[in-house]
PDB file of C-alpha atoms and ligand atoms in Angstrom:
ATOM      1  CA  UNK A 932      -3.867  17.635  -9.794  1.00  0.00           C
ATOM      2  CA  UNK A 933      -6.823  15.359  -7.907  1.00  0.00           C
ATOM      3  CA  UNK A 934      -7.145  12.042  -9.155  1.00  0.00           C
ATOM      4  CA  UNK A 935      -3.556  10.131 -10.084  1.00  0.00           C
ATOM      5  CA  UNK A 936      -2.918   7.261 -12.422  1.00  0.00           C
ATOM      6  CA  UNK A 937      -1.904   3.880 -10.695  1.00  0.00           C
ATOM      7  CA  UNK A 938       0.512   2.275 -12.013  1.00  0.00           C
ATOM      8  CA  UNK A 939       0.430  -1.513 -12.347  1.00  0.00           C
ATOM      9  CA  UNK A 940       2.913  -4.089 -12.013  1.00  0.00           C
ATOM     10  CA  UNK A 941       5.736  -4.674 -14.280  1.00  0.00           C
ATOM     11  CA  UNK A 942       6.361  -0.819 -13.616  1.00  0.00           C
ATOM     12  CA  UNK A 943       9.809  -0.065 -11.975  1.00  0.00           C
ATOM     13  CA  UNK A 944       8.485   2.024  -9.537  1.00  0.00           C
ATOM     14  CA  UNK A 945       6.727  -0.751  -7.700  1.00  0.00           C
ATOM     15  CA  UNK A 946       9.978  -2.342  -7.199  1.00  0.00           C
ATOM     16  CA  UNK A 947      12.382  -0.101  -5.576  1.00  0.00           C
ATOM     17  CA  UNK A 948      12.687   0.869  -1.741  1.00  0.00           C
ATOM     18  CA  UNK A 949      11.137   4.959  -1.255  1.00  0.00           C
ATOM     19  CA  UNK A 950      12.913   7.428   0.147  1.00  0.00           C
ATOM     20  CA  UNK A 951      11.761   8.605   3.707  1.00  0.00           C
ATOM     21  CA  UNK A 952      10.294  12.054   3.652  1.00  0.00           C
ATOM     22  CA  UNK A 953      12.599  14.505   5.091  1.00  0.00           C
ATOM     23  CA  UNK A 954      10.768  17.871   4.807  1.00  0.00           C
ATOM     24  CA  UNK A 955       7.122  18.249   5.308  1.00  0.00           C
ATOM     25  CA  UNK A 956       6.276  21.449   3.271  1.00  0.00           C
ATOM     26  CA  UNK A 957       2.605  22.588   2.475  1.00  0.00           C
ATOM     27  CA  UNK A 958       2.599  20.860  -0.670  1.00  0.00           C
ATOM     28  CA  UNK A 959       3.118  17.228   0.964  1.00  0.00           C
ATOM     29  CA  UNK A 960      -0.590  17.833   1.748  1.00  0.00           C
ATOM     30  CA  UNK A 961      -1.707  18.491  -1.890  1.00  0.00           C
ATOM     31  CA  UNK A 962      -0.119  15.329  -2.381  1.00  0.00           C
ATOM     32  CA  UNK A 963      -1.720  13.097   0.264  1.00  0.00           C
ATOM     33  CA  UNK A 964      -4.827  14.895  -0.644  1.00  0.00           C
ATOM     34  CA  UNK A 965      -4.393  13.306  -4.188  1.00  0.00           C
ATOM     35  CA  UNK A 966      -3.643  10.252  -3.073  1.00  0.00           C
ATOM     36  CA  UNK A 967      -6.660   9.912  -0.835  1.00  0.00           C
ATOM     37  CA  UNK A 968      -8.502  10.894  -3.871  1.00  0.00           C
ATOM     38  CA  UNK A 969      -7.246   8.389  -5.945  1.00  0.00           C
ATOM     39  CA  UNK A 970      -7.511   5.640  -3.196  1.00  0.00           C
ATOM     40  CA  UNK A 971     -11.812   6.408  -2.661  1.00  0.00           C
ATOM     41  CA  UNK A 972     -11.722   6.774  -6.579  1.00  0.00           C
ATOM     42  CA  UNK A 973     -10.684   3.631  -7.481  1.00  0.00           C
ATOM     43  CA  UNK A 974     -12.057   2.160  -5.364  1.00  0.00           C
ATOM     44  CA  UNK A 975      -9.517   0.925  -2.764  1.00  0.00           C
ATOM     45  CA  UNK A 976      -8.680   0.854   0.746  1.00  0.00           C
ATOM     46  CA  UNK A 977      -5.142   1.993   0.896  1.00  0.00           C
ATOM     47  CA  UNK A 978      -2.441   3.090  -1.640  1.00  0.00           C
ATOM     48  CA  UNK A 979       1.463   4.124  -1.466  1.00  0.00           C
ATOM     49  CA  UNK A 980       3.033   7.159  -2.695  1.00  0.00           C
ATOM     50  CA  UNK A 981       5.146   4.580  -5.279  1.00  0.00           C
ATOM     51  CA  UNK A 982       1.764   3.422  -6.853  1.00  0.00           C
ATOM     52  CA  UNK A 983       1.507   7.036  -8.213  1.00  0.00           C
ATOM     53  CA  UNK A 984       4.809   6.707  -9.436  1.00  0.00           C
ATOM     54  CA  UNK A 985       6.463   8.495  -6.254  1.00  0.00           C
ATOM     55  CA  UNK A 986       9.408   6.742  -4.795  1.00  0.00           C
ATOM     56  CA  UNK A 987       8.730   8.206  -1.367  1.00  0.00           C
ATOM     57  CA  UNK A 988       7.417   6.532   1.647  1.00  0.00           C
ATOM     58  CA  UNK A 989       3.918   8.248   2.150  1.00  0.00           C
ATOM     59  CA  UNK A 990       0.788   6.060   2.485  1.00  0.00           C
ATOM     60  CA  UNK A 991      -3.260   6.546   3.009  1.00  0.00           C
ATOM     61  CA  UNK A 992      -5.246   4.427   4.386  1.00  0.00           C
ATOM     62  CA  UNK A 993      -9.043   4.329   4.906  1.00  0.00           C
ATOM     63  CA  UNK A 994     -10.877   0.637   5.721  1.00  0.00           C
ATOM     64  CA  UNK A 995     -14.034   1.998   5.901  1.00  0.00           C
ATOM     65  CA  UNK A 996     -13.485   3.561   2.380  1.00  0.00           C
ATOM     66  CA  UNK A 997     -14.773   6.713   2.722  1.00  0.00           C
ATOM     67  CA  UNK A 998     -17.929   6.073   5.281  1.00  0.00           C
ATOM     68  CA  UNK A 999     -16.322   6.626   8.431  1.00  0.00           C
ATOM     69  CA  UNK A1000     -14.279  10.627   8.439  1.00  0.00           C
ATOM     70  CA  UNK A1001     -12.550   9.020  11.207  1.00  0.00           C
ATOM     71  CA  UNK A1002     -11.274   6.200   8.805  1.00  0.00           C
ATOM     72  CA  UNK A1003      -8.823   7.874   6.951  1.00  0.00           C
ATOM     73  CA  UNK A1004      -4.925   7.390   8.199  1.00  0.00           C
ATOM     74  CA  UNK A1005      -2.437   9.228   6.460  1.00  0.00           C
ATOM     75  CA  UNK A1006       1.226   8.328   7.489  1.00  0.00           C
ATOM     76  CA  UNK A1007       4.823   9.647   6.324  1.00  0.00           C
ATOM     77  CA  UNK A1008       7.771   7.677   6.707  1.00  0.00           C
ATOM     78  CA  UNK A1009       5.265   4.595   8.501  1.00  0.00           C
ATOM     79  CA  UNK A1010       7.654   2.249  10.386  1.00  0.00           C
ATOM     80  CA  UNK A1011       6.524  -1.599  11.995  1.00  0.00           C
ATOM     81  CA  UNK A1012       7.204  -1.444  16.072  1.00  0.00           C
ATOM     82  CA  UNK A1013       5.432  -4.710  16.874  1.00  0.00           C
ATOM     83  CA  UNK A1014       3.303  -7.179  15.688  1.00  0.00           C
ATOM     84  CA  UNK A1015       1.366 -10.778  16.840  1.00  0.00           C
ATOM     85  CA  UNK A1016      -0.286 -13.254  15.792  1.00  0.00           C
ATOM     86  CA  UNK A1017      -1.561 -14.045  12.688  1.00  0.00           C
ATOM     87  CA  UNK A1018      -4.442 -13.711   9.829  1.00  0.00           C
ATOM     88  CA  UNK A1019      -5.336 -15.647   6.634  1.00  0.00           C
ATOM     89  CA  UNK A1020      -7.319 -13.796   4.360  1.00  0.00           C
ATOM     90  CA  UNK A1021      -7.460 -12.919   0.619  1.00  0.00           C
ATOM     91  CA  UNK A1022      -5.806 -10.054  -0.686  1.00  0.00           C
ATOM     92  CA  UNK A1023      -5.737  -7.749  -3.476  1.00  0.00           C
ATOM     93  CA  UNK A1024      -3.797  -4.520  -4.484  1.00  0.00           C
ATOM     94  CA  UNK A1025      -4.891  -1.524  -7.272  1.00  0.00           C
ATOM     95  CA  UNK A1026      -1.504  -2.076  -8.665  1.00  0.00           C
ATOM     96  CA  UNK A1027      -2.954  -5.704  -9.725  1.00  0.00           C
ATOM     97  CA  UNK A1028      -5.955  -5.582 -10.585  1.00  0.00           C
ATOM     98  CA  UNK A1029      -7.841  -8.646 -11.307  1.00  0.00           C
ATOM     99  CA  UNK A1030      -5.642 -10.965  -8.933  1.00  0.00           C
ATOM    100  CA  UNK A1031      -6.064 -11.972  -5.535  1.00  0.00           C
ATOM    101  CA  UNK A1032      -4.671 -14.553  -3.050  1.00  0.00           C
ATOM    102  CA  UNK A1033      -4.701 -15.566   0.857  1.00  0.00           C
ATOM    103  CA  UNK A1034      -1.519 -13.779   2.664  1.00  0.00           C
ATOM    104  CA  UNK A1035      -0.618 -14.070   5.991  1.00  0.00           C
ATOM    105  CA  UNK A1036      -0.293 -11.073   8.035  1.00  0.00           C
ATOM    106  CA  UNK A1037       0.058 -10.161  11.848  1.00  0.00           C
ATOM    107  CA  UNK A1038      -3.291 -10.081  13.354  1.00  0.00           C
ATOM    108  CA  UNK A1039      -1.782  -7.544  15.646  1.00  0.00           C
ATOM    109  CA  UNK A1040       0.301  -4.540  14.683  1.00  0.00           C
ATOM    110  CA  UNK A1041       1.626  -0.600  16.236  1.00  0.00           C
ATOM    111  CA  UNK A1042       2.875   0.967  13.451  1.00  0.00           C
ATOM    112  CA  UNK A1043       5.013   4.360  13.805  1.00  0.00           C
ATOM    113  CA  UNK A1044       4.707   7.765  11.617  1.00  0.00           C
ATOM    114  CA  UNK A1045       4.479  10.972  11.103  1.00  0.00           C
ATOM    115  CA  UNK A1046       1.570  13.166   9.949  1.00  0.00           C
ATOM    116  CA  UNK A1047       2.397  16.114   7.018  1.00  0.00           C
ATOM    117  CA  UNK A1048       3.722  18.054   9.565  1.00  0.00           C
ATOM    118  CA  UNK A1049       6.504  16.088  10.348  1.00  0.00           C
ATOM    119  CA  UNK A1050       4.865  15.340  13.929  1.00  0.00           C
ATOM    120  CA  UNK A1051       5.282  11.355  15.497  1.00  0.00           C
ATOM    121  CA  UNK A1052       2.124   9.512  16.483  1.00  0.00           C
ATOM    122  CA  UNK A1053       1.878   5.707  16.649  1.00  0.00           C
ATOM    123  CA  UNK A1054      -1.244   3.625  15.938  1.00  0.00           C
ATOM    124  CA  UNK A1055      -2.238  -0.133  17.142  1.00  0.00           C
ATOM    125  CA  UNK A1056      -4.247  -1.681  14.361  1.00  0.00           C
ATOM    126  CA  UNK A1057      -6.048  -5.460  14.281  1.00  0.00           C
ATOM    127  CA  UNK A1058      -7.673  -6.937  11.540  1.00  0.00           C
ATOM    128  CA  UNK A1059      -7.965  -5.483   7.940  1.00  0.00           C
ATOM    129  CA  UNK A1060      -6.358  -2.114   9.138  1.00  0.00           C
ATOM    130  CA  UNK A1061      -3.479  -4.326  10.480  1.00  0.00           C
ATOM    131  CA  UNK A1062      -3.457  -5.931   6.927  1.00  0.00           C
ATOM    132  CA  UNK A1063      -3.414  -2.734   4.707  1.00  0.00           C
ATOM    133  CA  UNK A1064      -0.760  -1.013   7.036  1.00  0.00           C
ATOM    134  CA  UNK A1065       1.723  -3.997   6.268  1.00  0.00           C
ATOM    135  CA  UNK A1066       0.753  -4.171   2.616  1.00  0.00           C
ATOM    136  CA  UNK A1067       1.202  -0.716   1.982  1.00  0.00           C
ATOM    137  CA  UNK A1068       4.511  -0.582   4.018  1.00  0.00           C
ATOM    138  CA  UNK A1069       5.236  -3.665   1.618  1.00  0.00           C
ATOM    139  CA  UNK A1070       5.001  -0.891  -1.219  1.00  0.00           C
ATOM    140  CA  UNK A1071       7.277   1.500   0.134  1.00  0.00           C
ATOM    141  CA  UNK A1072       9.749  -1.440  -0.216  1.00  0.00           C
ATOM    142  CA  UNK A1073       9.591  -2.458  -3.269  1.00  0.00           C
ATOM    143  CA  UNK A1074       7.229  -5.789  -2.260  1.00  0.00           C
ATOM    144  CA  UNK A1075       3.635  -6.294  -3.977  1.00  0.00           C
ATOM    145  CA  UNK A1076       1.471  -9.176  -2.665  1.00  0.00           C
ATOM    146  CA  UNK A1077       2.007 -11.680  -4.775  1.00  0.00           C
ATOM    147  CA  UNK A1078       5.702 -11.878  -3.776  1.00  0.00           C
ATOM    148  CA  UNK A1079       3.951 -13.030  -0.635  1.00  0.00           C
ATOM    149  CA  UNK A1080       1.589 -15.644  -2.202  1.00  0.00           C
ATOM    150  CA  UNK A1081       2.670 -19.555  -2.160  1.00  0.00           C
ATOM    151  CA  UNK A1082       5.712 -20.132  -5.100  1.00  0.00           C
ATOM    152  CA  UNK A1083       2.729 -21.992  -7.527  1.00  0.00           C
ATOM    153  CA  UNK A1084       0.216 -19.309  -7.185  1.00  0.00           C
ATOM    154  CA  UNK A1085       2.629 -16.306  -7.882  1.00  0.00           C
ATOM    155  CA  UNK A1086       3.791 -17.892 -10.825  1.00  0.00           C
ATOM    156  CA  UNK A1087       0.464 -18.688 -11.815  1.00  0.00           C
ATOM    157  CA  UNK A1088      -0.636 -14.813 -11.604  1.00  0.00           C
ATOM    158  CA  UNK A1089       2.765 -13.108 -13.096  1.00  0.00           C
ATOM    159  CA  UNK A1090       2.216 -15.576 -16.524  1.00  0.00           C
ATOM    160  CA  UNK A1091      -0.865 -14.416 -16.605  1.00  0.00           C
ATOM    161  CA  UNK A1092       0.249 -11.055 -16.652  1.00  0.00           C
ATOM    162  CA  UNK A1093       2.488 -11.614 -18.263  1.00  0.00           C
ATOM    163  CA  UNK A1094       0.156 -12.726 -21.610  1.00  0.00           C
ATOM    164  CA  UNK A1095      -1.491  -9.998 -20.915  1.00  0.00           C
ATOM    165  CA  UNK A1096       0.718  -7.719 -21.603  1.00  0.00           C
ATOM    166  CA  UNK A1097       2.024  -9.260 -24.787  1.00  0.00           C
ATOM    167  CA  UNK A1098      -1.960  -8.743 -25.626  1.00  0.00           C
ATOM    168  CA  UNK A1099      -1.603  -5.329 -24.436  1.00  0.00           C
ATOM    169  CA  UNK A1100      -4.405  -5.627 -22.293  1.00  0.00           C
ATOM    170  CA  UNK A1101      -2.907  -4.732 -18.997  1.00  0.00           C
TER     171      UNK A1101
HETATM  172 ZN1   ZN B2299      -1.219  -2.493  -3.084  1.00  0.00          ZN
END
């Protein structure tokens, strides 16, 4: 199919908790192959299988978008074993374009998965790898950023979006 349309908040998908992946058949890498697609298309750094409109918990990854062929991480059924410390930085998310805000993540995390063959393998991430695997695992339940964003500032964004989608502009 290649490249995949996003969808943006407000859409139902983005809400729910995915399904772990179960089976791991050939197609699950047409899939992830999509999604990676999609992710250096846009262009972002990471992207869940529910932004595509897929309730199941599949995510891609790639912080040096694109440069580095080592880069890319591609992770079924991606589960948090540990995390420390802390980091402040701004965030954004393909599924809100436009918006950004400061959310605090571990500075630390090992993070659990499997690959599309259904094989285990654990990674320990710092810095904005540490940040995109806890926002995309965010995604695969039902949690965009902005739910993470100070009470003022989330309000601030969703009536914004809100306006513009009563102008049909979002
Ligand atoms: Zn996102």
């Amino acid at each position: 199919m290649g490249i995949r349309s996003i969808l943006k908040y407000s859409a139902p998908e983005l809400a729910k908790v995915s399904e772990p992946l179960t089976k791991f058949p050939d197609s699950l890498e047409e899939l992830a192959r999509d999604m990676v697609q999609t992710m250096y298309a846009a262009p972002g750094v990471g992207l869940a299988a529910p932004q595509i409109g897929l309730n199941i918990r599949l995510i891609v990854i790639d912080t040096s978008s694109g440069e580095d062929p080592k880069g890319l991480v591609v992770m079924a059924n991606p589960e948090m074993l540990e995390q420390e410390g802390e980091q402040h930085e701004e965030e954004g998310c393909l599924s809100v374009p436009g918006y950004h805000g400061v959310v605090v993540r571990p500075g630390w995390v090992k993070v659990r998965g499997r690959d599309l063959k259904g094989n285990e393998f654990t990674m320990e991430s710092t810095d904005l790898l540490a940040r995109a695997f806890c926002h995309e695992i965010d995604h695969l339940d039902g949690k965009l950023f902005i739910e993470r964003l100070g009470i003022l500032k989330r309000d601030l964004i969703k009536r914004k979006i809100k306006k513009q989608i009563r102008q049909g502009t979002w």
